Amino acid sequence: MTQPAVTQPARGRRLRVTSRPGALRALLALAAVTLTGTGALAQAAQSKAPATTSAQTVPFALVQDRAVEDRLAQPEDRYAVAGGCYTVQAPGQGYLTRALTVTPDAGAAAPFHFQATRLGDYLIATNEGRDTSYPGAWWDKRGYLAASPTAALPTGLAPSVQIATAPSKDADWRLVAAGSRPDAKGRNQAYTLALPSRGQVLTIRDGAPALAPDSAPATALVLQHVRDDNPGDADTNGAACANWPEIETGASGRPQPVKGGAAAKVQGFFEAHVHGMAYEFLGGELRCGQPWHPYGVEYALGDCRRSGNVLNGALEVGLAGKGPAEPVTTYDPVGWPTFNYWPQYNTLTHEQYYWRWLERAYLGGLRLTTNLLVDNTSLCQEFPQKKNSCNEMDSVRLQAQRLFELQDYIDAQSGGPGEGWLRIVTTPEQARRTINAGRMAIVLGIEVSELFDCTELADQPQCTEAQIDERLQEVYDMGVRQMELVNKFDNALAGVTGDGGSTGVIVNSGNRQTTGHYWDMQACPEEPGHSDEPTGDQHDKTQLNAADEAPEGVDALAGRILEMFGPTRGFVAPAYGPGPHCNTRGLTALGKHLITAMVDKGMIVDPDHMSAAAQRSALDLLQTTVAPRERARAAKAKQPARRPSLISSHSWGNDVIYQRIYALDGVVAPRTGDAATFADRWAEHKAWADANAPEGYDFGLGYGADTNGLGGQPGPRSKPRTKLAYTPEGWQAPIGGVRLVQQKSGLKSFDINRDGVAQYGLFADWYQELQLAADEKHAAQGGGRAIMADMLNGAETYLTMWERGVYGANDCVRDGSMPQVEDLHAALGLNVEGFLTAIGQPTSRDGSAYRYCAQGKDGEPTVVDVLFDQAGKASGVRPAADVSVPDAVHGHVAVQGPDHLHAAGVTAPAVVGPPTGG
């Protein structure tokens, strides 16, 4: 018997599958090995990737273990002590006391709070009594086990150990398993402490702790959990560990894995556009605060003056105020614990994405987000205070590294690698697994003006196709899966849509500095549309002119930086005629090359910020060139055809483009606004999707908040009939079984009715506001219940769109790509990643049952369901009853029952297990 040809899996390519009977068996023997592990496909691809100058993708890990709060008497590993209270014993010598002596008296042992700074590293803190610096404070002052200053010691002696008043690198200890005292189950019960900053280890010598070179033997220590029956009591005698200051989530309960397991449809809110690591952009000194700090909230969200942001307050004037008539006059640089001034919904220079605020949004129902790595060379160069490179791709690399560090930090607080509630994902099935495990998935994206350093100067591109290919591979290896081509200024890939109003005048000067020319905004030409194209205006942002009242741009920070620090260089912005305006610069040949290369890699194209001409050309390219080419390739290879993955992530397009994106099976995530405004956008987008999306499109709506970017956040609703009520009982999140109450950060309680979405945690409140607003304004469309259903389907809509670009979409058509029933049987036993890689995306999902049109032994199409178990492995094939089978030539055939299915080679009604032998 002739064996079918098998193409080995390679990075960026699908497994080639023929449709001959039994052709999958040899292939799936390989796939069962390479694709059943966690993230194995992505990891195998990475192993073949060339070395790059950027951070490589961290292997995906999703670990379900004991909650870190569920303490054992002794920690099971070096990560399990995070946030816990422990005594420290040197067996045979005694217990460590607050006075840094060692005593055999267990009752004199000091309880130490172990605060994770990163995975396996800790601040080891004593309780120094209640912090009385602020009335109402509930946290304690702490001392920190640390190395003594070497300058204070006699020459030649090793540094000793002290209790310091503040954390530092000399108080940042690494806990290492000693392996010398295993318990009955073989688990380590002894640990050593190392101090990486000094290259030394902790020893017990002469009845006291001391430091020795890391080449010397360290003392093995046993940690014993201390139960605190009176948390919050300040007891300097050592009866309780210090209460650690931290932001409260205002939530009780944790989301659990969903019924249906890793393969099931997902539910959850979807954020398509956030800049979580933007504290490093524009030189890294413009914004105050950061999403986390190894030493905690006091350092992450502290006084802006301490972090050196001397110009931060100056930028606030005219940004957070309501205009020249009402500028900011009461700027307070202090954040934690009072938050008297910041964060607020209309500030652009302070952190709003602190990890505990993000956690509240997750607990409130957020399950998927795209984090855009962002920067702008021109704005960075003009701002006079900086510590980072102004090269945008350098910033992309740095921010990607920071996001993986944040993931590790959350893991460190949660009990170990892979145990945190946040996971960075590089495939749609990693995202599905993460969300269905009750966690939140993050996809990496890019939004810069000089993508891949592809700027243009006087219309001359500063990059080549070869350089684009090399740099695209670099960011792909980094984990990036979604990209915009432009941001504020024209580049060698595409023209930009520009900013409007007075902001546009200023940002236009930045375009002149960067490219050597202003935006070429002319009266929009009358171009013939496609016969199936929605009608409407296609134009760019209206520029300030004598004839029109141009609306202000929303990205006010860019204009403010250039206005304050950008020299005019002696140039005068052009006087534009009446609008509407269109940038004559569209999509370039290099831009077309990049979009095609992205689609080939299964990446998601975001046309936001491109000029109207460039957006139209991009969609034309995808619709009339890229998609037909792929269909022809797939038909020849007997594979399901991949469809371009397409999204508008934050409303930087036009209404025609949004409708065309729906027609191309894409996703549109409108820019956020107050809840009433966004409810209007929901009703509009649902109508567009109903009118334009292909049959079977599963509508779900995400949102693009642009948090930490260049624009503000949703403000309070204006004169709502029903306000969100904050009661002691709170409310239940729409998914996850979590209850939420009013959020408190330090000493401030936030109220969305007054504060709007001042920080990211208040999106949990905004979700509730959306229901109230929809009930008031759109009762005829189903009100709050309907908007919640569509918003909670946002993550699923995004993932199915992404899947079509990665694995290919199966249609019920006779083009040779339809799998055979025998192929589906051969694929049983694979996990979701492996199954979709081999077979392609199903036509629909019902829970964890994937529906496919397949050819039976008689060659006729039939409809079957592939079942997946809780772990996400394909476990059986069964006939799908009462469905119609679309036919490429004759339309829909009659509803088929078990007799037809049996004739097609599917046994009804039994579920068929994995194949054996052969």
mmCIF file with all atom_site columns, C-alpha atoms in Angstrom, residues 514-617:
data_model
loop_
_atom_site.group_PDB
_atom_site.id
_atom_site.type_symbol
_atom_site.label_atom_id
_atom_site.label_alt_id
_atom_site.label_comp_id
_atom_site.label_asym_id
_atom_site.label_entity_id
_atom_site.label_seq_id
_atom_site.pdbx_PDB_ins_code
_atom_site.Cartn_x
_atom_site.Cartn_y
_atom_site.Cartn_z
_atom_site.occupancy
_atom_site.B_iso_or_equiv
_atom_site.pdbx_formal_charge
_atom_site.auth_seq_id
_atom_site.auth_comp_id
_atom_site.auth_asym_id
_atom_site.auth_atom_id
_atom_site.pdbx_PDB_model_num
ATOM 1   C CA . THR A 1 514 ? 9.849   63.463 10.782 1.00 0.00 ? 514 THR A CA 1
ATOM 2   C CA . THR A 1 515 ? 9.275   63.121 7.030  1.00 0.00 ? 515 THR A CA 1
ATOM 3   C CA . GLY A 1 516 ? 10.253  66.501 5.594  1.00 0.00 ? 516 GLY A CA 1
ATOM 4   C CA . HIS A 1 517 ? 6.683   67.308 4.539  1.00 0.00 ? 517 HIS A CA 1
ATOM 5   C CA . TYR A 1 518 ? 3.260   68.073 5.966  1.00 0.00 ? 518 TYR A CA 1
ATOM 6   C CA . TRP A 1 519 ? 0.234   65.857 5.505  1.00 0.00 ? 519 TRP A CA 1
ATOM 7   C CA . ASP A 1 520 ? -0.935  66.164 1.920  1.00 0.00 ? 520 ASP A CA 1
ATOM 8   C CA . MET A 1 521 ? -4.601  66.667 2.792  1.00 0.00 ? 521 MET A CA 1
ATOM 9   C CA . GLN A 1 522 ? -6.659  67.482 -0.291 1.00 0.00 ? 522 GLN A CA 1
ATOM 10  C CA . ALA A 1 523 ? -10.343 67.503 -1.159 1.00 0.00 ? 523 ALA A CA 1
ATOM 11  C CA . CYS A 1 524 ? -11.450 63.880 -1.290 1.00 0.00 ? 524 CYS A CA 1
ATOM 12  C CA . PRO A 1 525 ? -11.683 62.498 -4.841 1.00 0.00 ? 525 PRO A CA 1
ATOM 13  C CA . GLU A 1 526 ? -14.831 60.802 -5.998 1.00 0.00 ? 526 GLU A CA 1
ATOM 14  C CA . GLU A 1 527 ? -13.799 57.178 -6.442 1.00 0.00 ? 527 GLU A CA 1
ATOM 15  C CA . PRO A 1 528 ? -16.089 54.445 -7.716 1.00 0.00 ? 528 PRO A CA 1
ATOM 16  C CA . GLY A 1 529 ? -16.894 51.974 -4.971 1.00 0.00 ? 529 GLY A CA 1
ATOM 17  C CA . HIS A 1 530 ? -17.259 48.239 -5.093 1.00 0.00 ? 530 HIS A CA 1
ATOM 18  C CA . SER A 1 531 ? -20.700 46.996 -6.004 1.00 0.00 ? 531 SER A CA 1
ATOM 19  C CA . ASP A 1 532 ? -20.949 45.288 -2.604 1.00 0.00 ? 532 ASP A CA 1
ATOM 20  C CA . GLU A 1 533 ? -19.369 48.162 -0.656 1.00 0.00 ? 533 GLU A CA 1
ATOM 21  C CA . PRO A 1 534 ? -21.458 50.009 1.952  1.00 0.00 ? 534 PRO A CA 1
ATOM 22  C CA . THR A 1 535 ? -22.294 53.576 1.073  1.00 0.00 ? 535 THR A CA 1
ATOM 23  C CA . GLY A 1 536 ? -20.942 56.413 3.169  1.00 0.00 ? 536 GLY A CA 1
ATOM 24  C CA . ASP A 1 537 ? -18.127 58.912 3.549  1.00 0.00 ? 537 ASP A CA 1
ATOM 25  C CA . GLN A 1 538 ? -14.541 57.738 3.372  1.00 0.00 ? 538 GLN A CA 1
ATOM 26  C CA . HIS A 1 539 ? -12.272 60.532 4.472  1.00 0.00 ? 539 HIS A CA 1
ATOM 27  C CA . ASP A 1 540 ? -9.567  61.422 6.961  1.00 0.00 ? 540 ASP A CA 1
ATOM 28  C CA . LYS A 1 541 ? -9.676  63.744 9.972  1.00 0.00 ? 541 LYS A CA 1
ATOM 29  C CA . THR A 1 542 ? -10.886 67.201 9.000  1.00 0.00 ? 542 THR A CA 1
ATOM 30  C CA . GLN A 1 543 ? -8.081  69.719 9.272  1.00 0.00 ? 543 GLN A CA 1
ATOM 31  C CA . LEU A 1 544 ? -8.523  73.171 10.759 1.00 0.00 ? 544 LEU A CA 1
ATOM 32  C CA . ASN A 1 545 ? -9.641  75.604 8.067  1.00 0.00 ? 545 ASN A CA 1
ATOM 33  C CA . ALA A 1 546 ? -11.765 78.684 7.636  1.00 0.00 ? 546 ALA A CA 1
ATOM 34  C CA . ALA A 1 547 ? -14.793 76.855 6.265  1.00 0.00 ? 547 ALA A CA 1
ATOM 35  C CA . ASP A 1 548 ? -15.342 73.983 8.695  1.00 0.00 ? 548 ASP A CA 1
ATOM 36  C CA . GLU A 1 549 ? -15.686 73.514 12.411 1.00 0.00 ? 549 GLU A CA 1
ATOM 37  C CA . ALA A 1 550 ? -13.176 70.732 12.827 1.00 0.00 ? 550 ALA A CA 1
ATOM 38  C CA . PRO A 1 551 ? -13.611 68.517 15.891 1.00 0.00 ? 551 PRO A CA 1
ATOM 39  C CA . GLU A 1 552 ? -10.683 68.273 18.262 1.00 0.00 ? 552 GLU A CA 1
ATOM 40  C CA . GLY A 1 553 ? -8.475  65.204 18.146 1.00 0.00 ? 553 GLY A CA 1
ATOM 41  C CA . VAL A 1 554 ? -8.743  62.764 21.027 1.00 0.00 ? 554 VAL A CA 1
ATOM 42  C CA . ASP A 1 555 ? -5.008  62.064 21.310 1.00 0.00 ? 555 ASP A CA 1
ATOM 43  C CA . ALA A 1 556 ? -4.299  65.317 23.079 1.00 0.00 ? 556 ALA A CA 1
ATOM 44  C CA . LEU A 1 557 ? -0.999  64.338 24.682 1.00 0.00 ? 557 LEU A CA 1
ATOM 45  C CA . ALA A 1 558 ? 0.846   64.266 21.355 1.00 0.00 ? 558 ALA A CA 1
ATOM 46  C CA . GLY A 1 559 ? -0.238  67.815 20.597 1.00 0.00 ? 559 GLY A CA 1
ATOM 47  C CA . ARG A 1 560 ? 0.613   69.011 24.102 1.00 0.00 ? 560 ARG A CA 1
ATOM 48  C CA . ILE A 1 561 ? 4.185   67.665 23.958 1.00 0.00 ? 561 ILE A CA 1
ATOM 49  C CA . LEU A 1 562 ? 4.857   69.245 20.577 1.00 0.00 ? 562 LEU A CA 1
ATOM 50  C CA . GLU A 1 563 ? 3.216   72.487 21.646 1.00 0.00 ? 563 GLU A CA 1
ATOM 51  C CA . MET A 1 564 ? 5.336   72.761 24.790 1.00 0.00 ? 564 MET A CA 1
ATOM 52  C CA . PHE A 1 565 ? 8.681   71.423 23.605 1.00 0.00 ? 565 PHE A CA 1
ATOM 53  C CA . GLY A 1 566 ? 8.647   71.138 19.801 1.00 0.00 ? 566 GLY A CA 1
ATOM 54  C CA . PRO A 1 567 ? 10.302  73.994 17.880 1.00 0.00 ? 567 PRO A CA 1
ATOM 55  C CA . THR A 1 568 ? 8.470   75.208 14.801 1.00 0.00 ? 568 THR A CA 1
ATOM 56  C CA . ARG A 1 569 ? 11.699  75.006 12.744 1.00 0.00 ? 569 ARG A CA 1
ATOM 57  C CA . GLY A 1 570 ? 10.533  78.083 10.870 1.00 0.00 ? 570 GLY A CA 1
ATOM 58  C CA . PHE A 1 571 ? 7.828   76.266 8.942  1.00 0.00 ? 571 PHE A CA 1
ATOM 59  C CA . VAL A 1 572 ? 4.200   77.331 8.690  1.00 0.00 ? 572 VAL A CA 1
ATOM 60  C CA . ALA A 1 573 ? 1.503   74.676 8.451  1.00 0.00 ? 573 ALA A CA 1
ATOM 61  C CA . PRO A 1 574 ? -0.368  74.714 5.136  1.00 0.00 ? 574 PRO A CA 1
ATOM 62  C CA . ALA A 1 575 ? -3.749  76.385 4.839  1.00 0.00 ? 575 ALA A CA 1
ATOM 63  C CA . TYR A 1 576 ? -6.132  73.603 3.873  1.00 0.00 ? 576 TYR A CA 1
ATOM 64  C CA . GLY A 1 577 ? -9.334  74.174 1.950  1.00 0.00 ? 577 GLY A CA 1
ATOM 65  C CA . PRO A 1 578 ? -12.801 73.094 3.107  1.00 0.00 ? 578 PRO A CA 1
ATOM 66  C CA . GLY A 1 579 ? -13.249 69.477 4.184  1.00 0.00 ? 579 GLY A CA 1
ATOM 67  C CA . PRO A 1 580 ? -13.766 66.634 4.025  1.00 0.00 ? 580 PRO A CA 1
ATOM 68  C CA . HIS A 1 581 ? -10.045 65.981 3.656  1.00 0.00 ? 581 HIS A CA 1
ATOM 69  C CA . CYS A 1 582 ? -8.194  62.975 2.289  1.00 0.00 ? 582 CYS A CA 1
ATOM 70  C CA . ASN A 1 583 ? -4.486  62.250 2.577  1.00 0.00 ? 583 ASN A CA 1
ATOM 71  C CA . THR A 1 584 ? -3.192  61.606 -0.915 1.00 0.00 ? 584 THR A CA 1
ATOM 72  C CA . ARG A 1 585 ? -0.655  59.169 0.509  1.00 0.00 ? 585 ARG A CA 1
ATOM 73  C CA . GLY A 1 586 ? -2.177  55.709 0.546  1.00 0.00 ? 586 GLY A CA 1
ATOM 74  C CA . LEU A 1 587 ? -0.824  52.191 0.924  1.00 0.00 ? 587 LEU A CA 1
ATOM 75  C CA . THR A 1 588 ? 2.640   51.786 -0.580 1.00 0.00 ? 588 THR A CA 1
ATOM 76  C CA . ALA A 1 589 ? 4.152   48.740 -2.251 1.00 0.00 ? 589 ALA A CA 1
ATOM 77  C CA . LEU A 1 590 ? 6.114   48.119 0.971  1.00 0.00 ? 590 LEU A CA 1
ATOM 78  C CA . GLY A 1 591 ? 2.884   48.330 2.950  1.00 0.00 ? 591 GLY A CA 1
ATOM 79  C CA . LYS A 1 592 ? 1.248   45.768 0.672  1.00 0.00 ? 592 LYS A CA 1
ATOM 80  C CA . HIS A 1 593 ? 4.253   43.502 1.085  1.00 0.00 ? 593 HIS A CA 1
ATOM 81  C CA . LEU A 1 594 ? 4.008   43.724 4.888  1.00 0.00 ? 594 LEU A CA 1
ATOM 82  C CA . ILE A 1 595 ? 0.271   43.026 5.000  1.00 0.00 ? 595 ILE A CA 1
ATOM 83  C CA . THR A 1 596 ? 0.703   39.987 2.758  1.00 0.00 ? 596 THR A CA 1
ATOM 84  C CA . ALA A 1 597 ? 3.555   38.706 4.934  1.00 0.00 ? 597 ALA A CA 1
ATOM 85  C CA . MET A 1 598 ? 1.469   39.193 8.094  1.00 0.00 ? 598 MET A CA 1
ATOM 86  C CA . VAL A 1 599 ? -1.406  37.182 6.639  1.00 0.00 ? 599 VAL A CA 1
ATOM 87  C CA . ASP A 1 600 ? 1.008   34.403 5.663  1.00 0.00 ? 600 ASP A CA 1
ATOM 88  C CA . LYS A 1 601 ? 2.065   34.206 9.320  1.00 0.00 ? 601 LYS A CA 1
ATOM 89  C CA . GLY A 1 602 ? -1.497  34.174 10.623 1.00 0.00 ? 602 GLY A CA 1
ATOM 90  C CA . MET A 1 603 ? -1.085  37.634 12.189 1.00 0.00 ? 603 MET A CA 1
ATOM 91  C CA . ILE A 1 604 ? -3.914  40.115 12.694 1.00 0.00 ? 604 ILE A CA 1
ATOM 92  C CA . VAL A 1 605 ? -3.969  43.250 10.527 1.00 0.00 ? 605 VAL A CA 1
ATOM 93  C CA . ASP A 1 606 ? -5.259  46.471 12.130 1.00 0.00 ? 606 ASP A CA 1
ATOM 94  C CA . PRO A 1 607 ? -5.810  49.285 9.579  1.00 0.00 ? 607 PRO A CA 1
ATOM 95  C CA . ASP A 1 608 ? -6.469  51.934 12.256 1.00 0.00 ? 608 ASP A CA 1
ATOM 96  C CA . HIS A 1 609 ? -4.642  55.262 11.796 1.00 0.00 ? 609 HIS A CA 1
ATOM 97  C CA . MET A 1 610 ? -4.000  54.608 8.095  1.00 0.00 ? 610 MET A CA 1
ATOM 98  C CA . SER A 1 611 ? -5.349  57.201 5.693  1.00 0.00 ? 611 SER A CA 1
ATOM 99  C CA . ALA A 1 612 ? -8.743  56.483 4.146  1.00 0.00 ? 612 ALA A CA 1
ATOM 100 C CA . ALA A 1 613 ? -7.005  55.704 0.859  1.00 0.00 ? 613 ALA A CA 1
ATOM 101 C CA . ALA A 1 614 ? -4.584  53.323 2.565  1.00 0.00 ? 614 ALA A CA 1
ATOM 102 C CA . GLN A 1 615 ? -7.351  51.573 4.498  1.00 0.00 ? 615 GLN A CA 1
ATOM 103 C CA . ARG A 1 616 ? -9.377  51.084 1.344  1.00 0.00 ? 616 ARG A CA 1
ATOM 104 C CA . SER A 1 617 ? -6.349  49.720 -0.505 1.00 0.00 ? 617 SER A CA 1
#
